[in-house]
Amino acid sequence: MNDTTGGERPRIVMTGAGKRYDALQVFCDIDLDVGEREVLAIIGPSGCGKTTLLRCIDGLLALSAGEIRIEGERMVAPREGVAMVFQHFGLFPWKTVFQNVAYGLKLAGCPKAEISARVPKYINLVGLAGFEGYYPYQISGGMQQRCGLARALSVEPRVLLMDEPFGAVDAQTREILQFELLRIWEMRPTTMVFVTHSIDEAVLMGDRVMVLQGRPSRVHEIIAVDLPRPRDRATLAMPRFAALRERVWGALMDDARRAEFEVKR
Amino acid sequence: MSPGARWSRHAPVVVSLLAGAALWELSAHFTTRAFWAPLSETLASLVASARSGVLMRQATSSLGLYLSGLTVAILVGAPFGVLLARVRALRIALENYIMMLYATPMVALIPFILSMMGFGFAPKVLVVFLFAVFPIVYNTVEGARSIRPELIEVARAFRSSEWRLWCDVMIPYTLPFAMTGIRQAIARGLVGMVAAEFFLSPSGLGQMIMMGSQNFDTPGLLAAILLIVVLGVCLMDLGRYLERRFAAWRAYEC
C-alpha cells in the first residue's frame, strides 16, 4: 500500500507524520511515498486536516511527530523546487497579473531578462494572454486562480502542492480549470499533491486517492486510480471512473455520516 | 455632460458661496468693526499685505513649520506603525500609550514643551509633529494588523526574507491605511501649526491673527483666518486625492 505507482523513485516520503495543536491531535501516523511523476489526491471530511498536512509537506507548518522529506531533504521550511497553489488564490491585490506571476521568480533571484521571458510563457500557458496588465479585482475568480497557477508553475517546481485550488470558483469554471490543469500537467508531468473535498476531482486528478478519516485523522484507505492518461472529458464517462468514484464515496461516507451527526463538545 | 446638466449640478454650490459672501458683506454693516469686517475690506487687506510682502513672508514661515512637522510625522509615524504591527510584543507594550496620546488634546502639552524647549523653531515643529503623528501611527498599525494572513503565507511559501516581506507585502498593503492617517494628519497638523504660532514664539499666520486682534485690525485678522481656511481646504483635497490614488485596490478587498 505504501508503494508508489510505476515503481519509480519517491520524491516525497512521509514517515509517521503527525500534527497536534495543544490538546487537538489533527492527524497522525501518516506513512506514504509520492512518486516523481505521480499525482496524489488527498480527500477527507472537512476539518480532517488535509490542508494542514499539505502545509506540513511544504514546510510552512512544523510536524509534531515523524518527518516529511522531499528529495531526501527534511521539510522544516519551504524550499526551492516546491510551489503551492492556494484555495483563496493568494494574489497580491496591488500587483498586476504580470507582477503576481513574476513574484516567485523575483524572490528566487531570477535576473530581470529571464523574468520578462518566462512570465509571458506561463501567462500564455494558463490562457491569460492579454490580461497581463489587469489587477486581480478586475478579473474573475477563475482567472485569478489561473494567475495563481501561473505563479506557481513559473518557478518550474518539481513538486506542486494544490490546496483545494478550485474550491472557491463556481462549478462550471471548476470543470474548465480541472481539464486545463490536466492538459498542463501532461505537458510537464511533476509530482503533485492535490487536496480536494470533491470525489470526482480526486478521481479525475489522482493516480492514487488517499482517504483521511477519523479523529485524529489517519490514512483510512489508499485507492489506486487506474484510469488511462491523458485524461479528459471522456474519462468522466468511463464505467471505470464511476466504479472508482463509488469506491472513494464508500470509503468516505460511513465516516462522513457519523461526523455529520456528531455533537460538538 | 451637457452645459445644462453641469449648471444644475454646480448651481447650488455657486449660489451657496455667493449667498455666504453676501451675508458676510451685509452682516458687517449691522455689527461693530471691533470684531467683524465686511468681506470686501478683508480681501482689500489681504491684497495690501500681499503687496507689502508681509503675507508672503508669514505664509512661507507657517508653511515651513507645517511641512517640517508633517514630514517628520510621516517619516516616523508610518514605519513605526508597520513595525508595531509586525512585532507583537512591542505593540502590546505600547498600545495603551499610543491610545492615550491619540486621545490627548495636544494643546494641553504646549506649556510643558515651552518650559522644556523654550521659544525656538524646534519646539514648534515638535507641536506640529505631535498633532500629526498619532493618526498616522494609529491608522498604520490598524492597517498592518488587518493584513490577510494568507498573503504572508504566500510570501513564506515563496521563501521570502523578512526584508522582502516588508517591501513586497507589508508596505504596499499598509500604504492605503497609512494614507488615511496622513489625510487626518494633514488636517490636525494645521491645527498644530496655528497652536504653535499662538502659544510658543509668535510667527507666521498665527502671528498675523494675533496682531490683527491686538491692534483691532479686524480685516487683517479675518484675512489671515481666511487664508488658513483656504489652505486647509486645499490640503484636505490633496489628502483625499492621495488616499484615493493609493487605495484603488482596497475598495474591492473588503
CSV table of N, CA and C in Angstrom, one decimal, chain A residues 36-126:
chain,number,residue,atom,x,y,z
A,36,GLU,N,7.8,10.4,-8.5
A,36,GLU,CA,8.3,11.6,-9.2
A,36,GLU,C,7.3,12.2,-10.2
A,37,ARG,N,6.5,11.3,-10.8
A,37,ARG,CA,5.5,11.8,-11.8
A,37,ARG,C,4.1,11.4,-11.3
A,38,GLU,N,3.9,11.4,-10.0
A,38,GLU,CA,2.7,10.9,-9.5
A,38,GLU,C,1.8,12.1,-9.0
A,39,VAL,N,0.5,11.9,-9.2
A,39,VAL,CA,-0.4,12.9,-8.6
A,39,VAL,C,-1.2,12.2,-7.5
A,40,LEU,N,-1.0,12.7,-6.3
A,40,LEU,CA,-1.7,12.1,-5.1
A,40,LEU,C,-2.8,13.1,-4.8
A,41,ALA,N,-4.0,12.5,-4.8
A,41,ALA,CA,-5.1,13.3,-4.3
A,41,ALA,C,-5.4,13.0,-2.9
A,42,ILE,N,-5.6,14.0,-2.1
A,42,ILE,CA,-6.0,13.8,-0.7
A,42,ILE,C,-7.4,14.2,-0.4
A,43,ILE,N,-8.2,13.4,0.1
A,43,ILE,CA,-9.6,13.7,0.3
A,43,ILE,C,-10.0,13.3,1.7
A,44,GLY,N,-10.9,14.0,2.3
A,44,GLY,CA,-11.4,13.7,3.6
A,44,GLY,C,-12.5,14.7,4.0
A,45,PRO,N,-13.2,14.3,5.1
A,45,PRO,CA,-14.2,15.3,5.6
A,45,PRO,C,-13.6,16.6,6.0
A,46,SER,N,-14.4,17.7,6.0
A,46,SER,CA,-13.9,19.0,6.3
A,46,SER,C,-13.4,19.0,7.7
A,47,GLY,N,-12.3,19.6,7.9
A,47,GLY,CA,-11.7,19.7,9.3
A,47,GLY,C,-10.9,18.5,9.6
A,48,CYS,N,-10.6,17.6,8.6
A,48,CYS,CA,-9.8,16.4,8.8
A,48,CYS,C,-8.3,16.7,8.8
A,49,GLY,N,-8.0,17.9,8.4
A,49,GLY,CA,-6.5,18.3,8.5
A,49,GLY,C,-5.8,18.1,7.1
A,50,LYS,N,-6.5,17.9,6.0
A,50,LYS,CA,-5.8,17.7,4.8
A,50,LYS,C,-5.0,19.0,4.4
A,51,THR,N,-5.6,20.1,4.6
A,51,THR,CA,-4.9,21.3,4.3
A,51,THR,C,-3.7,21.5,5.2
A,52,THR,N,-3.9,21.2,6.5
A,52,THR,CA,-2.7,21.2,7.5
A,52,THR,C,-1.6,20.3,7.0
A,53,LEU,N,-2.0,19.1,6.6
A,53,LEU,CA,-1.0,18.2,6.1
A,53,LEU,C,-0.2,18.7,4.9
A,54,LEU,N,-0.9,19.4,4.0
A,54,LEU,CA,-0.3,20.0,2.8
A,54,LEU,C,0.7,21.1,3.3
A,55,ARG,N,0.3,21.9,4.3
A,55,ARG,CA,1.2,22.9,4.8
A,55,ARG,C,2.5,22.3,5.5
A,56,CYS,N,2.3,21.1,6.1
A,56,CYS,CA,3.4,20.4,6.7
A,56,CYS,C,4.4,19.9,5.6
A,57,ILE,N,3.7,19.5,4.5
A,57,ILE,CA,4.6,19.0,3.3
A,57,ILE,C,5.4,20.1,2.8
A,58,ASP,N,4.8,21.3,2.7
A,58,ASP,CA,5.5,22.5,2.2
A,58,ASP,C,6.5,23.0,3.2
A,59,GLY,N,6.4,22.6,4.5
A,59,GLY,CA,7.3,23.2,5.5
A,59,GLY,C,6.8,24.5,6.0
A,60,LEU,N,5.6,24.9,5.7
A,60,LEU,CA,5.0,26.1,6.3
A,60,LEU,C,4.6,25.9,7.7
A,61,LEU,N,4.3,24.6,8.1
A,61,LEU,CA,3.9,24.3,9.4
A,61,LEU,C,4.9,23.1,9.9
A,62,ALA,N,5.2,23.1,11.1
A,62,ALA,CA,6.1,22.1,11.6
A,62,ALA,C,5.3,20.9,12.1
A,63,LEU,N,5.8,19.7,11.8
A,63,LEU,CA,5.1,18.5,12.3
A,63,LEU,C,5.4,18.4,13.8
A,64,SER,N,4.5,17.6,14.5
A,64,SER,CA,4.8,17.4,15.9
A,64,SER,C,5.4,15.9,16.1
A,65,ALA,N,5.2,15.1,15.0
A,65,ALA,CA,5.8,13.8,15.1
A,65,ALA,C,6.1,13.3,13.7
A,66,GLY,N,7.1,12.4,13.6
A,66,GLY,CA,7.5,11.9,12.4
A,66,GLY,C,8.2,12.9,11.5
A,67,GLU,N,8.4,12.6,10.2
A,67,GLU,CA,9.0,13.6,9.3
A,67,GLU,C,8.5,13.4,7.9
A,68,ILE,N,8.7,14.5,7.2
A,68,ILE,CA,8.4,14.5,5.7
A,68,ILE,C,9.6,15.0,5.0
A,69,ARG,N,10.1,14.2,4.0
A,69,ARG,CA,11.2,14.5,3.3
A,69,ARG,C,10.9,14.7,1.8
A,70,ILE,N,11.4,15.7,1.2
A,70,ILE,CA,11.3,15.9,-0.3
A,70,ILE,C,12.7,15.8,-0.9
A,71,GLU,N,12.8,14.9,-1.8
A,71,GLU,CA,14.1,14.7,-2.4
A,71,GLU,C,15.2,14.5,-1.4
A,72,GLY,N,14.8,13.7,-0.3
A,72,GLY,CA,15.7,13.4,0.7
A,72,GLY,C,15.9,14.4,1.8
A,73,GLU,N,15.4,15.6,1.6
A,73,GLU,CA,15.6,16.7,2.5
A,73,GLU,C,14.4,16.9,3.4
A,74,ARG,N,14.7,17.0,4.7
A,74,ARG,CA,13.6,17.1,5.7
A,74,ARG,C,13.0,18.5,5.6
A,75,MET,N,11.6,18.5,5.5
A,75,MET,CA,10.9,19.8,5.3
A,75,MET,C,10.7,20.5,6.7
A,76,VAL,N,11.5,21.5,6.9
A,76,VAL,CA,11.2,22.3,8.1
A,76,VAL,C,10.9,23.7,7.7
A,77,ALA,N,11.1,24.0,6.5
A,77,ALA,CA,10.8,25.4,5.9
A,77,ALA,C,10.6,25.2,4.4
A,78,PRO,N,9.8,26.1,3.8
A,78,PRO,CA,9.6,26.0,2.4
A,78,PRO,C,11.0,26.0,1.7
A,79,ARG,N,11.0,25.2,0.6
A,79,ARG,CA,12.3,25.1,-0.1
A,79,ARG,C,12.1,25.2,-1.6
A,80,GLU,N,13.2,25.5,-2.2
A,80,GLU,CA,13.3,25.6,-3.7
A,80,GLU,C,12.7,24.4,-4.4
A,81,GLY,N,12.0,24.5,-5.5
A,81,GLY,CA,11.6,23.3,-6.2
A,81,GLY,C,10.2,22.9,-5.8
A,82,VAL,N,9.6,23.5,-4.8
A,82,VAL,CA,8.3,23.2,-4.3
A,82,VAL,C,7.4,24.4,-4.4
A,83,ALA,N,6.3,24.3,-5.0
A,83,ALA,CA,5.4,25.5,-5.1
A,83,ALA,C,4.0,25.2,-4.8
A,84,MET,N,3.3,26.2,-4.3
A,84,MET,CA,1.9,25.9,-3.8
A,84,MET,C,0.9,26.8,-4.5
A,85,VAL,N,-0.3,26.2,-4.7
A,85,VAL,CA,-1.4,27.0,-5.2
A,85,VAL,C,-2.5,27.0,-4.1
A,86,PHE,N,-3.0,28.2,-3.8
A,86,PHE,CA,-3.8,28.4,-2.6
A,86,PHE,C,-5.3,28.4,-3.0
A,87,GLN,N,-6.1,28.0,-2.1
A,87,GLN,CA,-7.6,28.0,-2.3
A,87,GLN,C,-8.1,29.4,-2.6
A,88,HIS,N,-7.6,30.3,-1.8
A,88,HIS,CA,-8.1,31.7,-2.0
A,88,HIS,C,-7.1,32.5,-2.8
A,89,PHE,N,-6.4,31.8,-3.7
A,89,PHE,CA,-5.6,32.4,-4.8
A,89,PHE,C,-4.3,33.1,-4.2
A,90,GLY,N,-4.5,33.9,-3.1
A,90,GLY,CA,-3.3,34.5,-2.5
A,90,GLY,C,-2.6,35.4,-3.5
A,91,LEU,N,-3.4,36.1,-4.3
A,91,LEU,CA,-2.7,37.1,-5.2
A,91,LEU,C,-2.6,38.4,-4.5
A,92,PHE,N,-1.6,39.2,-4.8
A,92,PHE,CA,-1.4,40.5,-4.2
A,92,PHE,C,-2.3,41.5,-4.9
A,93,PRO,N,-3.2,42.1,-4.3
A,93,PRO,CA,-4.2,43.0,-5.0
A,93,PRO,C,-3.6,44.2,-5.6
A,94,TRP,N,-2.4,44.6,-5.1
A,94,TRP,CA,-1.8,45.8,-5.7
A,94,TRP,C,-0.8,45.5,-6.8
A,95,LYS,N,-0.7,44.2,-7.2
A,95,LYS,CA,0.1,43.8,-8.3
A,95,LYS,C,-0.7,43.4,-9.5
A,96,THR,N,-0.3,43.7,-10.7
A,96,THR,CA,-1.0,43.2,-11.9
A,96,THR,C,-0.7,41.7,-12.0
A,97,VAL,N,-1.5,41.1,-13.0
A,97,VAL,CA,-1.3,39.7,-13.3
A,97,VAL,C,0.2,39.4,-13.6
A,98,PHE,N,0.8,40.2,-14.4
A,98,PHE,CA,2.2,40.0,-14.7
A,98,PHE,C,3.1,40.0,-13.5
A,99,GLN,N,2.9,41.1,-12.6
A,99,GLN,CA,3.7,41.2,-11.4
A,99,GLN,C,3.5,40.1,-10.4
A,100,ASN,N,2.2,39.6,-10.4
A,100,ASN,CA,1.9,38.5,-9.5
A,100,ASN,C,2.6,37.2,-10.0
A,101,VAL,N,2.6,37.0,-11.3
A,101,VAL,CA,3.2,35.8,-11.8
A,101,VAL,C,4.7,35.9,-11.6
A,102,ALA,N,5.2,37.1,-11.7
A,102,ALA,CA,6.7,37.3,-11.6
A,102,ALA,C,7.2,37.2,-10.2
A,103,TYR,N,6.2,37.2,-9.2
A,103,TYR,CA,6.6,37.3,-7.8
A,103,TYR,C,7.6,36.2,-7.3
A,104,GLY,N,7.2,35.0,-7.7
A,104,GLY,CA,8.1,33.8,-7.2
A,104,GLY,C,9.5,33.9,-7.8
A,105,LEU,N,9.5,34.3,-9.1
A,105,LEU,CA,10.8,34.4,-9.8
A,105,LEU,C,11.7,35.5,-9.2
A,106,LYS,N,11.0,36.6,-8.9
A,106,LYS,CA,11.7,37.7,-8.3
A,106,LYS,C,12.4,37.3,-7.0
A,107,LEU,N,11.6,36.6,-6.2
A,107,LEU,CA,12.1,36.2,-4.9
A,107,LEU,C,13.2,35.1,-5.1
A,108,ALA,N,13.1,34.3,-6.1
A,108,ALA,CA,14.2,33.3,-6.4
A,108,ALA,C,15.4,34.0,-6.9
A,109,GLY,N,15.4,35.3,-7.1
A,109,GLY,CA,16.6,36.0,-7.6
A,109,GLY,C,16.9,35.8,-9.0
A,110,CYS,N,15.8,35.6,-9.8
A,110,CYS,CA,15.9,35.4,-11.2
A,110,CYS,C,16.3,36.7,-11.9
A,111,PRO,N,17.2,36.8,-12.8
A,111,PRO,CA,17.5,38.0,-13.5
A,111,PRO,C,16.3,38.6,-14.3
A,112,LYS,N,16.3,39.9,-14.4
A,112,LYS,CA,15.2,40.6,-15.0
A,112,LYS,C,14.9,40.1,-16.4
A,113,ALA,N,15.9,39.9,-17.2
A,113,ALA,CA,15.7,39.5,-18.6
A,113,ALA,C,15.0,38.1,-18.6
A,114,GLU,N,15.4,37.3,-17.7
A,114,GLU,CA,14.8,35.9,-17.7
A,114,GLU,C,13.3,36.0,-17.2
A,115,ILE,N,13.0,36.9,-16.2
A,115,ILE,CA,11.7,37.1,-15.8
A,115,ILE,C,10.8,37.5,-16.9
A,116,SER,N,11.3,38.5,-17.7
A,116,SER,CA,10.4,39.0,-18.8
A,116,SER,C,10.3,38.0,-19.9
A,117,ALA,N,11.1,37.0,-19.9
A,117,ALA,CA,10.9,36.0,-20.9
A,117,ALA,C,10.0,34.9,-20.4
A,118,ARG,N,10.2,34.5,-19.1
A,118,ARG,CA,9.5,33.4,-18.6
A,118,ARG,C,8.0,33.7,-18.3
A,119,VAL,N,7.8,34.9,-17.7
A,119,VAL,CA,6.4,35.2,-17.3
A,119,VAL,C,5.4,35.1,-18.4
A,120,PRO,N,5.6,35.7,-19.6
A,120,PRO,CA,4.6,35.6,-20.6
A,120,PRO,C,4.4,34.2,-21.0
A,121,LYS,N,5.4,33.4,-21.0
A,121,LYS,CA,5.3,32.0,-21.4
A,121,LYS,C,4.2,31.3,-20.5
A,122,TYR,N,4.3,31.5,-19.2
A,122,TYR,CA,3.4,30.9,-18.2
A,122,TYR,C,2.0,31.6,-18.3
A,123,ILE,N,2.0,32.9,-18.6
A,123,ILE,CA,0.7,33.5,-18.7
A,123,ILE,C,0.0,33.0,-19.9
A,124,ASN,N,0.7,32.7,-21.0
A,124,ASN,CA,0.1,32.1,-22.2
A,124,ASN,C,-0.4,30.7,-21.8
A,125,LEU,N,0.4,29.9,-21.1
A,125,LEU,CA,0.1,28.5,-20.8
A,125,LEU,C,-1.2,28.4,-20.0
A,126,VAL,N,-1.5,29.3,-19.1
A,126,VAL,CA,-2.7,29.2,-18.4
A,126,VAL,C,-3.9,30.0,-19.0
